[in-house]
Structures are given as structure tokens and as C-alpha cells.
PDB file of C-alpha atoms in Angstrom:
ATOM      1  CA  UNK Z  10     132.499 104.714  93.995  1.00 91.00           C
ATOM      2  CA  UNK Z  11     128.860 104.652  94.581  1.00 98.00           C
ATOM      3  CA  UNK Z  12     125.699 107.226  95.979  1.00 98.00           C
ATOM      4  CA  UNK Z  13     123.291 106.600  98.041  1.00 99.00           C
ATOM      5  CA  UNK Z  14     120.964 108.597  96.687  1.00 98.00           C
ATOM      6  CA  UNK Z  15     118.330 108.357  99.752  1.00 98.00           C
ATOM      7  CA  UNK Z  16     119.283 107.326 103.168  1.00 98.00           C
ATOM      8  CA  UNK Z  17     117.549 107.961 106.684  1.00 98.00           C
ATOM      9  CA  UNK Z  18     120.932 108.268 108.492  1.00 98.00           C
ATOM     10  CA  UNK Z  19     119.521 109.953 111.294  1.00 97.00           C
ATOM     11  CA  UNK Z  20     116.719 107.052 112.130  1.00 97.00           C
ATOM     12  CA  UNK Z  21     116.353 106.403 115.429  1.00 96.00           C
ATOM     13  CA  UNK Z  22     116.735 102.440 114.324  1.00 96.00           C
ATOM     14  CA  UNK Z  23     120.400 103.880 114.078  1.00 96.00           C
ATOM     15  CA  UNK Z  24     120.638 104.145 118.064  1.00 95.00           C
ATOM     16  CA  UNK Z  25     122.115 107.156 117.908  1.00 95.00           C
ATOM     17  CA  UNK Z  26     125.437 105.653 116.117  1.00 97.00           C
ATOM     18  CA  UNK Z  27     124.659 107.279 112.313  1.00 97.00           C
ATOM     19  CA  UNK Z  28     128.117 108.209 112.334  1.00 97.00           C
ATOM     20  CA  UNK Z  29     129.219 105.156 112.659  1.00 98.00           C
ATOM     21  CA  UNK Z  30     127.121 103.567 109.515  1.00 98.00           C
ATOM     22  CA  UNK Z  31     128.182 106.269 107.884  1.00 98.00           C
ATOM     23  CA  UNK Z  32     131.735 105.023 108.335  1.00 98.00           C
ATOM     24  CA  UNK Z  33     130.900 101.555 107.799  1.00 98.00           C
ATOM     25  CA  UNK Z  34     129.440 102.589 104.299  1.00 98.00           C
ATOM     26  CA  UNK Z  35     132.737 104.680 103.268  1.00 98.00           C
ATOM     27  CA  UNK Z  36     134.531 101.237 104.195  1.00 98.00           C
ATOM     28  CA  UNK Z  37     132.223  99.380 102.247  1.00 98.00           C
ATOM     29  CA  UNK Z  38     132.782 101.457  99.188  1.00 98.00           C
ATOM     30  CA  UNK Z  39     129.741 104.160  99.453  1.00 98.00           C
ATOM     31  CA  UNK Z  40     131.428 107.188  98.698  1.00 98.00           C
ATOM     32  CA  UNK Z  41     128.773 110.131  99.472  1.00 98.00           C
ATOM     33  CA  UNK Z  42     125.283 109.237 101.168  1.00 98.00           C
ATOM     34  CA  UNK Z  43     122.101 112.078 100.939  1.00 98.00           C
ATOM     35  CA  UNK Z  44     120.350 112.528 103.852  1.00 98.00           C
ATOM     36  CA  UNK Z  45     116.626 113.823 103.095  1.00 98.00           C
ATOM     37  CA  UNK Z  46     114.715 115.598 106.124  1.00 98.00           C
ATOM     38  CA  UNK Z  47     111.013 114.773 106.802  1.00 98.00           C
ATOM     39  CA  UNK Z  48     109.402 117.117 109.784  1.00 98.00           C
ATOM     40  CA  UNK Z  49     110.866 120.711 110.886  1.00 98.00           C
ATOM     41  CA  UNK Z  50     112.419 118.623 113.674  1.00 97.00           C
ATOM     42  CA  UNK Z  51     115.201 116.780 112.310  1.00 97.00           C
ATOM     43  CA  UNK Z  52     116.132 119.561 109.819  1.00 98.00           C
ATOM     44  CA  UNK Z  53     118.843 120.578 112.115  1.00 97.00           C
ATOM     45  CA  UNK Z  54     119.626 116.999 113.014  1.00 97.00           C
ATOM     46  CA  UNK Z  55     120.303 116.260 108.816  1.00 97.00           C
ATOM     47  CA  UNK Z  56     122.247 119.694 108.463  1.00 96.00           C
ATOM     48  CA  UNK Z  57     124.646 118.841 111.426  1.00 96.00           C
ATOM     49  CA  UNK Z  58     125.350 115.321 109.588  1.00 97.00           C
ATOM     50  CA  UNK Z  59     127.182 117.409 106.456  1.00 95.00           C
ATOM     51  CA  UNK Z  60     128.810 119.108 108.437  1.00 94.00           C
ATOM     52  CA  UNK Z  61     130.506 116.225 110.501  1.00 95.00           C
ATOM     53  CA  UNK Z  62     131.208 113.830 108.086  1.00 96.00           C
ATOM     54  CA  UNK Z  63     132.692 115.433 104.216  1.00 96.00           C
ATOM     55  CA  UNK Z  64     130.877 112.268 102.456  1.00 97.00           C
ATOM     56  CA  UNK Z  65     127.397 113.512 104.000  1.00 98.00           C
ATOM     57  CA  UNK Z  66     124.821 115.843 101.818  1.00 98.00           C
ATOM     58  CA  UNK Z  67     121.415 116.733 102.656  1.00 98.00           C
ATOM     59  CA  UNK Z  68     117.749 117.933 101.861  1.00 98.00           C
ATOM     60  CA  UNK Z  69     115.296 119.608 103.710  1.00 98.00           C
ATOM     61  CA  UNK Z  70     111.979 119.018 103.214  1.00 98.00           C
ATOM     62  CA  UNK Z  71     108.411 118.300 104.691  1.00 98.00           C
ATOM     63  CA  UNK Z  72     107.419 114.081 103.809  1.00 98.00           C
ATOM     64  CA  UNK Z  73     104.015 113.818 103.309  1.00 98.00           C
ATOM     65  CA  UNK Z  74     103.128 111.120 106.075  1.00 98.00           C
ATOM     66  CA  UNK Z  75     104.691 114.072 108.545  1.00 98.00           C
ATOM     67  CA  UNK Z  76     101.886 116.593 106.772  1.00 98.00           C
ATOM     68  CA  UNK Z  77      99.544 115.729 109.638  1.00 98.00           C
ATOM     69  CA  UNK Z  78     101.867 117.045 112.407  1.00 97.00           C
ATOM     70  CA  UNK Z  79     103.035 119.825 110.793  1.00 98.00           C
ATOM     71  CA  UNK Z  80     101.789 123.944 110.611  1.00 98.00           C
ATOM     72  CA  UNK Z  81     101.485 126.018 108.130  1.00 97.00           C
ATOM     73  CA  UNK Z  82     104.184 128.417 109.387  1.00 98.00           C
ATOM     74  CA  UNK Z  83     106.822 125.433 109.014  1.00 98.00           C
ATOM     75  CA  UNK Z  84     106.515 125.853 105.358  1.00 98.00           C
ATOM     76  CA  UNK Z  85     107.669 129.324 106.155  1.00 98.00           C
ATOM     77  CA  UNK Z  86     110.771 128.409 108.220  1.00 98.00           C
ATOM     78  CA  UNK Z  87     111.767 125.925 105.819  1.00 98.00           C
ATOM     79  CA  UNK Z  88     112.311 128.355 103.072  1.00 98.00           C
ATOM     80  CA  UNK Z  89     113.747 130.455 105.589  1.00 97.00           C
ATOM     81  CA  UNK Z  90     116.351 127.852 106.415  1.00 97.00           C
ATOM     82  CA  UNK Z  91     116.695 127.417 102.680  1.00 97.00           C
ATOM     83  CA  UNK Z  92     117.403 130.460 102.273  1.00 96.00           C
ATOM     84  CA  UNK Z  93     120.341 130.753 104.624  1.00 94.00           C
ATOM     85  CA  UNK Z  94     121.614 127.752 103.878  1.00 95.00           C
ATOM     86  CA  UNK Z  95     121.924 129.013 100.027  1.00 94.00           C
ATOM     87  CA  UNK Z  96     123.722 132.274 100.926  1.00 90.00           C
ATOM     88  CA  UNK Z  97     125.785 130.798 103.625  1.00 79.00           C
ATOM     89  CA  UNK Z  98     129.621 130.037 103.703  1.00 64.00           C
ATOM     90  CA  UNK Z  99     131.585 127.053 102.106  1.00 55.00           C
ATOM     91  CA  UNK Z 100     130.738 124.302 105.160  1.00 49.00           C
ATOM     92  CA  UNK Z 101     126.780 125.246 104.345  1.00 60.00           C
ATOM     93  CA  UNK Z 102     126.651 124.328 100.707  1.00 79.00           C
ATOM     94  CA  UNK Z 103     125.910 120.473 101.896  1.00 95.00           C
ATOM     95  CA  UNK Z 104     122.131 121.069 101.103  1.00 97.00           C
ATOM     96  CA  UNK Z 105     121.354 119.449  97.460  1.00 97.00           C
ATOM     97  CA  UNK Z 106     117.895 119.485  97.361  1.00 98.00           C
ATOM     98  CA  UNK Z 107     114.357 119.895  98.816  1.00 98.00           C
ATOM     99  CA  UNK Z 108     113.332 116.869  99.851  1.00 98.00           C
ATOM    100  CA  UNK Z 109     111.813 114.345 100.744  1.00 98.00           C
ATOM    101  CA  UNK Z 110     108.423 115.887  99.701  1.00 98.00           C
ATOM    102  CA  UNK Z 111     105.816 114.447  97.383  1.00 98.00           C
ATOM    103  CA  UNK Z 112     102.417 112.291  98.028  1.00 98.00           C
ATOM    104  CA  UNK Z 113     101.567 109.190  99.842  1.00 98.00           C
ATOM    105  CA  UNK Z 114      98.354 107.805  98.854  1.00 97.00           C
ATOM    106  CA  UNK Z 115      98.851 104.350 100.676  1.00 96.00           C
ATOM    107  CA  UNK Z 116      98.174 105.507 104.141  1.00 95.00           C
ATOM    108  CA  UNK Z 117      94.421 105.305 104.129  1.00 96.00           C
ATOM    109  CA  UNK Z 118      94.172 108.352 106.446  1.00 95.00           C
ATOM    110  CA  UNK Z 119      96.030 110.328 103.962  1.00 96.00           C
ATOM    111  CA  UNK Z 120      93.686 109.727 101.456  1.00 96.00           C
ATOM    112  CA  UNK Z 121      90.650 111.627 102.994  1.00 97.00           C
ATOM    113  CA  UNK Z 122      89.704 114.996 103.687  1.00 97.00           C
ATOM    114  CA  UNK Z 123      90.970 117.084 105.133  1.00 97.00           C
ATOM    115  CA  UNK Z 124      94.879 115.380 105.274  1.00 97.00           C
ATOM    116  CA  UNK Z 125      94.390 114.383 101.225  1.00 97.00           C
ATOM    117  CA  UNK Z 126      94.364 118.438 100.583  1.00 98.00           C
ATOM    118  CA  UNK Z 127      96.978 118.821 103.503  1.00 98.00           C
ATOM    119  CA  UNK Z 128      99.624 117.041 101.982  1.00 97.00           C
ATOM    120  CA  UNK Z 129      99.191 118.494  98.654  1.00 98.00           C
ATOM    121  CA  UNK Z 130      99.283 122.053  99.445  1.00 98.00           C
ATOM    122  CA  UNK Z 131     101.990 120.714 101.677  1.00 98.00           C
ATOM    123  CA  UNK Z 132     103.929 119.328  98.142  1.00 98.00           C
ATOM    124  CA  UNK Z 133     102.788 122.248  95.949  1.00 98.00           C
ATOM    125  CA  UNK Z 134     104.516 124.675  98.223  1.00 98.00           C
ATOM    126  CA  UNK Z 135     107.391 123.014  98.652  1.00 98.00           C
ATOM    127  CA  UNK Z 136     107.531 122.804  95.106  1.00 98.00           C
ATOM    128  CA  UNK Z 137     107.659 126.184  94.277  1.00 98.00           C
ATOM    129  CA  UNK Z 138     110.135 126.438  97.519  1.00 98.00           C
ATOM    130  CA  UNK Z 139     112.285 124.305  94.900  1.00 98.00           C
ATOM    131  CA  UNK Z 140     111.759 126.073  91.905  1.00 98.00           C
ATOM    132  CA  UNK Z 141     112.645 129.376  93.634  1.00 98.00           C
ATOM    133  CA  UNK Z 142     115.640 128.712  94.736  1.00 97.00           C
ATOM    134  CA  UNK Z 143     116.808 126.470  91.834  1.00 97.00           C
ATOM    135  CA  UNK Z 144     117.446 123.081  93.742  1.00 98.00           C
ATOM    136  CA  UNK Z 145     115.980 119.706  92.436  1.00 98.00           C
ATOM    137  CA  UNK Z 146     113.322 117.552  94.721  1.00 99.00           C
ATOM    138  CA  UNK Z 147     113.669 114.258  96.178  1.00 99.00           C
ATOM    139  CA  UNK Z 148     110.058 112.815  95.910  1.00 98.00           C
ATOM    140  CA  UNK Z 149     108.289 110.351  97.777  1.00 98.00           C
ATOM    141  CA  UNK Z 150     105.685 109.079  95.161  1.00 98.00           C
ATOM    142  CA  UNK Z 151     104.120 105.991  96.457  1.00 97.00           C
ATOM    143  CA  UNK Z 152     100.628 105.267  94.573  1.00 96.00           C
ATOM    144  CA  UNK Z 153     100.797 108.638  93.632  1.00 98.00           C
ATOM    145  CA  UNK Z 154     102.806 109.295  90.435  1.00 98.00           C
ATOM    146  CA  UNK Z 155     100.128 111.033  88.048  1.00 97.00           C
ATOM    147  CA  UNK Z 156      98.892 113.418  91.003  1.00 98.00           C
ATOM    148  CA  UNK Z 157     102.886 114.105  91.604  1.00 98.00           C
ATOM    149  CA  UNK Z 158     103.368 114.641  87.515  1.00 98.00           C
ATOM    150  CA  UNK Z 159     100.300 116.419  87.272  1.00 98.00           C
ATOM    151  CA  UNK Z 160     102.063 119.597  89.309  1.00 98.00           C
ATOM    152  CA  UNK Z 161     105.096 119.248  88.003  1.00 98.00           C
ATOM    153  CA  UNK Z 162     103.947 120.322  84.633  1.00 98.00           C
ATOM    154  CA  UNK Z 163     102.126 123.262  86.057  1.00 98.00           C
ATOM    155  CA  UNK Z 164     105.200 123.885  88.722  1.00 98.00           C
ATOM    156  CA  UNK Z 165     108.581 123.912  86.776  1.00 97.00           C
ATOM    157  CA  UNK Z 166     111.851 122.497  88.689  1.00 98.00           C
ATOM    158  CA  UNK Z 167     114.950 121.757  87.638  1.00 96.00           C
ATOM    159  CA  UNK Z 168     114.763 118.134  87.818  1.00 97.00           C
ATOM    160  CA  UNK Z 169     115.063 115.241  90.598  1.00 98.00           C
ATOM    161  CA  UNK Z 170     114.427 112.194  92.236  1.00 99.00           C
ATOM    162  CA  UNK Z 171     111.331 109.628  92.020  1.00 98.00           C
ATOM    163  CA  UNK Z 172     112.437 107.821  95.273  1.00 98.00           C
ATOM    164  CA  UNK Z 173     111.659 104.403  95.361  1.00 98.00           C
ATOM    165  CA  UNK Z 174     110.022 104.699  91.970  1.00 98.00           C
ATOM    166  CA  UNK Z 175     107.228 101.624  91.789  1.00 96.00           C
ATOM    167  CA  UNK Z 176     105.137 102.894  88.940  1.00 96.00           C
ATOM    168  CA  UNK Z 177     104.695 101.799  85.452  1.00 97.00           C
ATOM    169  CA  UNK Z 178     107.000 102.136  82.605  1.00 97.00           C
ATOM    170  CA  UNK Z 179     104.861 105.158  80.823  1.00 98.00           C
ATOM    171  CA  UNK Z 180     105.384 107.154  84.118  1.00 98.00           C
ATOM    172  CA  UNK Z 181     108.476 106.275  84.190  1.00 98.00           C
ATOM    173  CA  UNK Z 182     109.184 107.843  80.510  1.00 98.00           C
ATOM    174  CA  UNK Z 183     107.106 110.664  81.689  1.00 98.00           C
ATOM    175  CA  UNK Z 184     109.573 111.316  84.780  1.00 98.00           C
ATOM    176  CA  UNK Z 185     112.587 110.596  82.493  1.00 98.00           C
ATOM    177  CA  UNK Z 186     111.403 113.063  79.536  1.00 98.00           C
ATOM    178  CA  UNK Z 187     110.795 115.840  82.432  1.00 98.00           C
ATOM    179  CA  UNK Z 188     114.517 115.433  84.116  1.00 98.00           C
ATOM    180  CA  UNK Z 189     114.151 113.239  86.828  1.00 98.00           C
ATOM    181  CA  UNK Z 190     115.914 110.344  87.743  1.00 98.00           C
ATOM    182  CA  UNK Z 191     114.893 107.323  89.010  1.00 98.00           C
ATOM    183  CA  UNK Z 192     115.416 105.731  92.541  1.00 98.00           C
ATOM    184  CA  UNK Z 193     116.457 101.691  93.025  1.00 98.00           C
ATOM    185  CA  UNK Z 194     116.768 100.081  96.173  1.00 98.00           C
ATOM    186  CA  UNK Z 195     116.561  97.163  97.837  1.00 98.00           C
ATOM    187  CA  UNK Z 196     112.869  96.145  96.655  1.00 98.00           C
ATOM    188  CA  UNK Z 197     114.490  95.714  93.686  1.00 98.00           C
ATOM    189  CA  UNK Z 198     116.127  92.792  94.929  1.00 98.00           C
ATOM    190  CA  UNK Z 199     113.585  90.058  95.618  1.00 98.00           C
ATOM    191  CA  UNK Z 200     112.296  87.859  92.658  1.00 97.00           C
ATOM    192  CA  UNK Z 201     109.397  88.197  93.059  1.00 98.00           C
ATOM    193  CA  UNK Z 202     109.182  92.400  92.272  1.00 98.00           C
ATOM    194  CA  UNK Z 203     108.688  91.761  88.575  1.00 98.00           C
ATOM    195  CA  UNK Z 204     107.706  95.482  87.478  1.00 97.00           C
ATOM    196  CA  UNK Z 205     110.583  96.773  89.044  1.00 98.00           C
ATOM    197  CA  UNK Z 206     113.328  94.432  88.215  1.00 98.00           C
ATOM    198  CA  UNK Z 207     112.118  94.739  84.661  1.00 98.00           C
ATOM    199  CA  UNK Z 208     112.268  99.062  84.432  1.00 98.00           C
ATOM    200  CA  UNK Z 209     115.514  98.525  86.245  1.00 98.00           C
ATOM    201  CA  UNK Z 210     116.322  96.276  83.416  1.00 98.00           C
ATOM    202  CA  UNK Z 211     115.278  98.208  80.619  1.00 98.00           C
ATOM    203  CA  UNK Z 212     115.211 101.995  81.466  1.00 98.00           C
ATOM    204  CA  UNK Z 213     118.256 103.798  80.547  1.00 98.00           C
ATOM    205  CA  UNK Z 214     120.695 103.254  82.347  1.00 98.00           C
ATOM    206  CA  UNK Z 215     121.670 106.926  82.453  1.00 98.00           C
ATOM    207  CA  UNK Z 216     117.980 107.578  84.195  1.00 98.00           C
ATOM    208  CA  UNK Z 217     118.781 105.233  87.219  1.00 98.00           C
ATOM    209  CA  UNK Z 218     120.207 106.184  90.409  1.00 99.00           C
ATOM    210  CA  UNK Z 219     120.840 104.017  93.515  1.00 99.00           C
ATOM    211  CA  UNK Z 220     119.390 104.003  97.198  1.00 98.00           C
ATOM    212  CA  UNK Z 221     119.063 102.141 100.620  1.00 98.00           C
ATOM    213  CA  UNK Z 222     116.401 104.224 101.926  1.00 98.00           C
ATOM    214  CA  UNK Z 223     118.189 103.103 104.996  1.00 98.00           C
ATOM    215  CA  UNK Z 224     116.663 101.514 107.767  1.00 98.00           C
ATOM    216  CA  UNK Z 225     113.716 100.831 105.547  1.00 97.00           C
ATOM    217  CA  UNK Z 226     113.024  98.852 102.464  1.00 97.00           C
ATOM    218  CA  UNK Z 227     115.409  96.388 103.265  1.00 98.00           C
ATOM    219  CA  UNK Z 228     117.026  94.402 100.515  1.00 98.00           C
ATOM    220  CA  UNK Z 229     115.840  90.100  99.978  1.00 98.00           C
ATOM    221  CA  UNK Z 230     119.011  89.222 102.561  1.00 98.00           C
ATOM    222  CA  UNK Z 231     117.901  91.876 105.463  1.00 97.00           C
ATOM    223  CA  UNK Z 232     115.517  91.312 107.765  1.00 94.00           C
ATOM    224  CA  UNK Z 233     112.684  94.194 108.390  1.00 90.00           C
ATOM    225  CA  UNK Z 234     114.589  97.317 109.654  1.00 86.00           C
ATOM    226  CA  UNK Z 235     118.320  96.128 109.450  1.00 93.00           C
ATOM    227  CA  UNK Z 236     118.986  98.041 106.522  1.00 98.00           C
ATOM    228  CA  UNK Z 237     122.289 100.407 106.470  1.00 98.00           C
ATOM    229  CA  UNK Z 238     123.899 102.609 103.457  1.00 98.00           C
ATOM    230  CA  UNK Z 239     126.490 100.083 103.135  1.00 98.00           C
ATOM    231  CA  UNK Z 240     124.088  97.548 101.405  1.00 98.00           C
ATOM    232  CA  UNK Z 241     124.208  99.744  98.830  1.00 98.00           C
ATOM    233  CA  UNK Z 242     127.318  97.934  96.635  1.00 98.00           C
ATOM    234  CA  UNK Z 243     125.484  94.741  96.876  1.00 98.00           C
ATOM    235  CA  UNK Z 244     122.460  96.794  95.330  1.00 98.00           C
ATOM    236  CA  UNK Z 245     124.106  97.578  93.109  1.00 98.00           C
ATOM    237  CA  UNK Z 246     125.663  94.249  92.217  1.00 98.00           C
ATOM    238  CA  UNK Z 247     121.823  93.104  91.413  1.00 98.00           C
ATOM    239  CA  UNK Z 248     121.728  96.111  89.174  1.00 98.00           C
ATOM    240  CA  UNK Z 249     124.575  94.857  87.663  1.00 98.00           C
ATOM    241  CA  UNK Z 250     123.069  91.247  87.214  1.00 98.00           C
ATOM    242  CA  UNK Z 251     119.750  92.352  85.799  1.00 98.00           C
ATOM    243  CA  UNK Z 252     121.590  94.666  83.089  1.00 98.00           C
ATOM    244  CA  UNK Z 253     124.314  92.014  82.070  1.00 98.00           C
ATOM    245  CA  UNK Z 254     126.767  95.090  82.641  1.00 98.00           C
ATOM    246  CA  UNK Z 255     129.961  94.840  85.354  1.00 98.00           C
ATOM    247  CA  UNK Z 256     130.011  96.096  88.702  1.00 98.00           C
ATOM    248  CA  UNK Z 257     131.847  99.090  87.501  1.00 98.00           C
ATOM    249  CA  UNK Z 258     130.217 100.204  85.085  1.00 98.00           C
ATOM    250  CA  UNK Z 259     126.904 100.770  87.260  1.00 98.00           C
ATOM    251  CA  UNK Z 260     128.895 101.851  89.861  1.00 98.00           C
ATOM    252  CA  UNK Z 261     130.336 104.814  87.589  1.00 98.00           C
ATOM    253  CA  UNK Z 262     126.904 105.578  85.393  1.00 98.00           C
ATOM    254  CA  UNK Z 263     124.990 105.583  88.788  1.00 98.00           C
ATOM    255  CA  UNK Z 264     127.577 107.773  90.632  1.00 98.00           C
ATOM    256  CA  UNK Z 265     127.429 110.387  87.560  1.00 98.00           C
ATOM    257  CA  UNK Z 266     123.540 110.575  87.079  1.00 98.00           C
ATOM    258  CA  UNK Z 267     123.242 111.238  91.050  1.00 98.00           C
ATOM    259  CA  UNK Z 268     126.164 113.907  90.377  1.00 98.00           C
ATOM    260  CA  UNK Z 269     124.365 115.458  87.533  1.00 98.00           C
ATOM    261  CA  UNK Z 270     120.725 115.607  89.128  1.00 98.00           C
ATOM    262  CA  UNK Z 271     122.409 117.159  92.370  1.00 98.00           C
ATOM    263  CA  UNK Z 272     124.877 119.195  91.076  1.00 96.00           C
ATOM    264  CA  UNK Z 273     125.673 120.702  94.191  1.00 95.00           C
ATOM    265  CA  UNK Z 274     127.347 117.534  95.409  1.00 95.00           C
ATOM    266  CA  UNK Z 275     130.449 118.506  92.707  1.00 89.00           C
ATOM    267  CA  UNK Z 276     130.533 121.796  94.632  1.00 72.00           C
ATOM    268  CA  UNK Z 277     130.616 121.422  98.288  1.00 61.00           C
TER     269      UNK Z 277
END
């Protein structure tokens, strides 16, 4: 049984067939895959995935490299979709988080005034979206981790996600000590990505979940943009390898701390 924890199923690199890799994950062993939104315009896209296939979840949520296309007032729908989605019937509970939100300080543009202040009103809000209605965050932290820590000590949530987490091993503790989890994918693959095989070596195991982040970040054997939830076993197998632990056993500890940090998945 295995998660993945953070998977673009609705990419158009998917051709319009994300049913279909969704099925060829479940047949590969990928028991539940979480779909995080990234603009207003896909939110209903993501939502219509739970509630086609059973092994589907979802987050809504604003990414930070969509900031520049997006208005104010879709902060304000968002929470209003939230908010529906929370009170709704049994077949709406498939929403497990707010997500993917965070900072991107790699995109140059994104660095300067006035997107730099965008995006993190843009986070800070949806932040507080989080906290308010009790659901953990799936955050996009690249070159960005002390920024993203630095509000989550002033804005309190009940845990989450540091996707494709690429940062040293003191944030890492700092993440870990807060609630969060821990996202490993396929960078974690290649030989040459030192700093990451190594937390994903020594971090506690129980902080670590698994991800494709399907069609991107490809794992060593993929070539750019072929990536699909059903890599994720394989993943996993290098987990595995770099831990000295059996296939099961990261299967299981994986599957339970992306249970625990998304407890809605036990409930839909």
C-alpha cells in the first residue's frame, strides 16, 4: 500500500487520460494519490477527480508561481469553496488540505517587487484559510524554507507537508518539531542529490512521506516530463535502499504518516 502524497493528475502532460494513470497507479500498487490545486481554474477540475475515482483526494489552493495571474477576490472564493466543501455531504469530504501554497523564490521574477509581496500575502492568507478551517497545508517551499517557517510560527496550523523538501537538515528539524512531514520524490533518486539522499537517510522515518509530483521531477530512469503516480513503488524501493529497511516496511510507515498528517483521508 503506498500514498502519493503530491501528484499533478490533472496536467495537461496527462492528455486528458488522468484517469487512466490513475488506474495504472492502483495496478501498480499506489493505493490513494492527492491531487493539490494551483490557480482558481483547475479547482473544479481536482474536486471532480475525488469524486470519480474512490482512491483520489484533493487540495485546493493558490501555488505561488500562479500568484501573478491571480486576484485578490480568488482568495475569497477559495475559502468559499472551502467552506462548502467542509459542510457538504459524504462524496465532498475528498478535500484533505489547502494546498499547494507556499513560496517560490527560484523564479527570478518572483523575487522582486511587486510579485515578491504578491505571493506572500498570497501564502499568509491562505494560511490562515488553513488554520480556520482546521485542515493541514501542502507547501511548495523551494529556496524558501525560513520565509515559509517564519509565518508559520506567527500563523498556527495543524500541521502538513514540505513538498519536495530540499533544505538543510536544521530546517528540516524545525519542520519536524512544528508537525509537518516531509515530501520525497523522485530527486531523491539520482546519485548525485547528496543532501537529500542523506535527510532521507537519516530523518525519522516516521517524518517522511512519499511523492511523484507527477509529471514533474521525474525520477533518475524518466526522462523530463514522463513522470506518472505509478513510479511511486519504485520510489519508494530507493527509500528502502538508502534506509537498509524492506520494501514493506516503508511502504507501511510512509502510508501511516501521510494518513496521520491528512487525517481526512481515514474518513472519506
Amino acid at each position: 500500500m503506498w500514498i502519493d502524497s503530491h501528484c499533478h493528475l490533472d496536467a495537461s502532460e496527462f492528455g486528458g487520460e488522468s484517469l487512466a494513470v490513475a488506474q495504472a497507479a492502483a495496478q501498480a500498487g499506489v493505493s490513494a494519490i492527492v491531487v493539490p490545486a494551483v490557480h482558481k481554474s483547475n479547482f473544479d477540475t481536482v474536486i471532480k477527480l475525488g469524486e470519480h475515482r474512490a482512491d483520489c483526494f484533493y487540495a485546493l489552493g493558490i501555488h505561488p508561481m500562479y500568484v501573478p495571474t491571480s486576484k485578490e477576490e480568488d482568495l475569497l472564493h477559495l475559502r468559499e469553496k472551502v467552506s462548502e466543501l467542509m459542510a457538504g455531504a459524504d462524496t465532498q469530504k475528498k478535500l484533505v488540505a489547502i494546498g499547494e501554497i507556499g513560496l517560490d523564490y527560484f523564479v527570478p521574477a518572483l523575487t522582486q517587487s511587486p510579485l515578491k509581496e504578491k505571493q506572500e500575502y498570497f501564502y499568509v492568507e491562505q494560511l490562515k484559510l488553513a488554520r480556520d478551517f482546521d485542515l493541514p497545508v501542502l507547501l511548495h517551499v523551494r529556496r524558501s524554507q525560513d520565509i515559509i517557517l517564519k509565518h508559520l510560527r506567527r500563523i498556527k496550523v495543524s500541521g502538513g507537508i514540505a513538498h519536495a523538501f530540499n533544505g538543510s537538515a536544521q530546517q528540516a528539524r524545525t519542520f519536524i518539531d512544528m508537525g509537518f512531514k516531509l515530501g520525497f520524490g523522485g530527486a531523491m533518486t539520482f546519485t548525485r542529490a547528496l543532501q537529500i539522499r542523506r535527510l532521507a537517510t537519516d530523518l525519522p522515518l516516521s517524518a517522511i512521506v512519499l511523492e511523484t509530483d507527477a509529471p514533474d521531477i521525474p525520477p533518475s530512469w524518466l526522462p523530463e516530463g514522463a513522470n506518472t503516480p505509478a513510479q511511486l513503488p519504485r520510489i519508494g524501493a530507493v527509500l528502502a535502499g538508502l534506509r537498509n529497511l524492506s520494501l514493506a516496511e516503508v511502504a507501511e510507515a510512509t502510508t501511516v504518516n501521510a494518513m496521520h498528517i491528512m487525517p481526512r483521508m481515514q474518513r472519506a
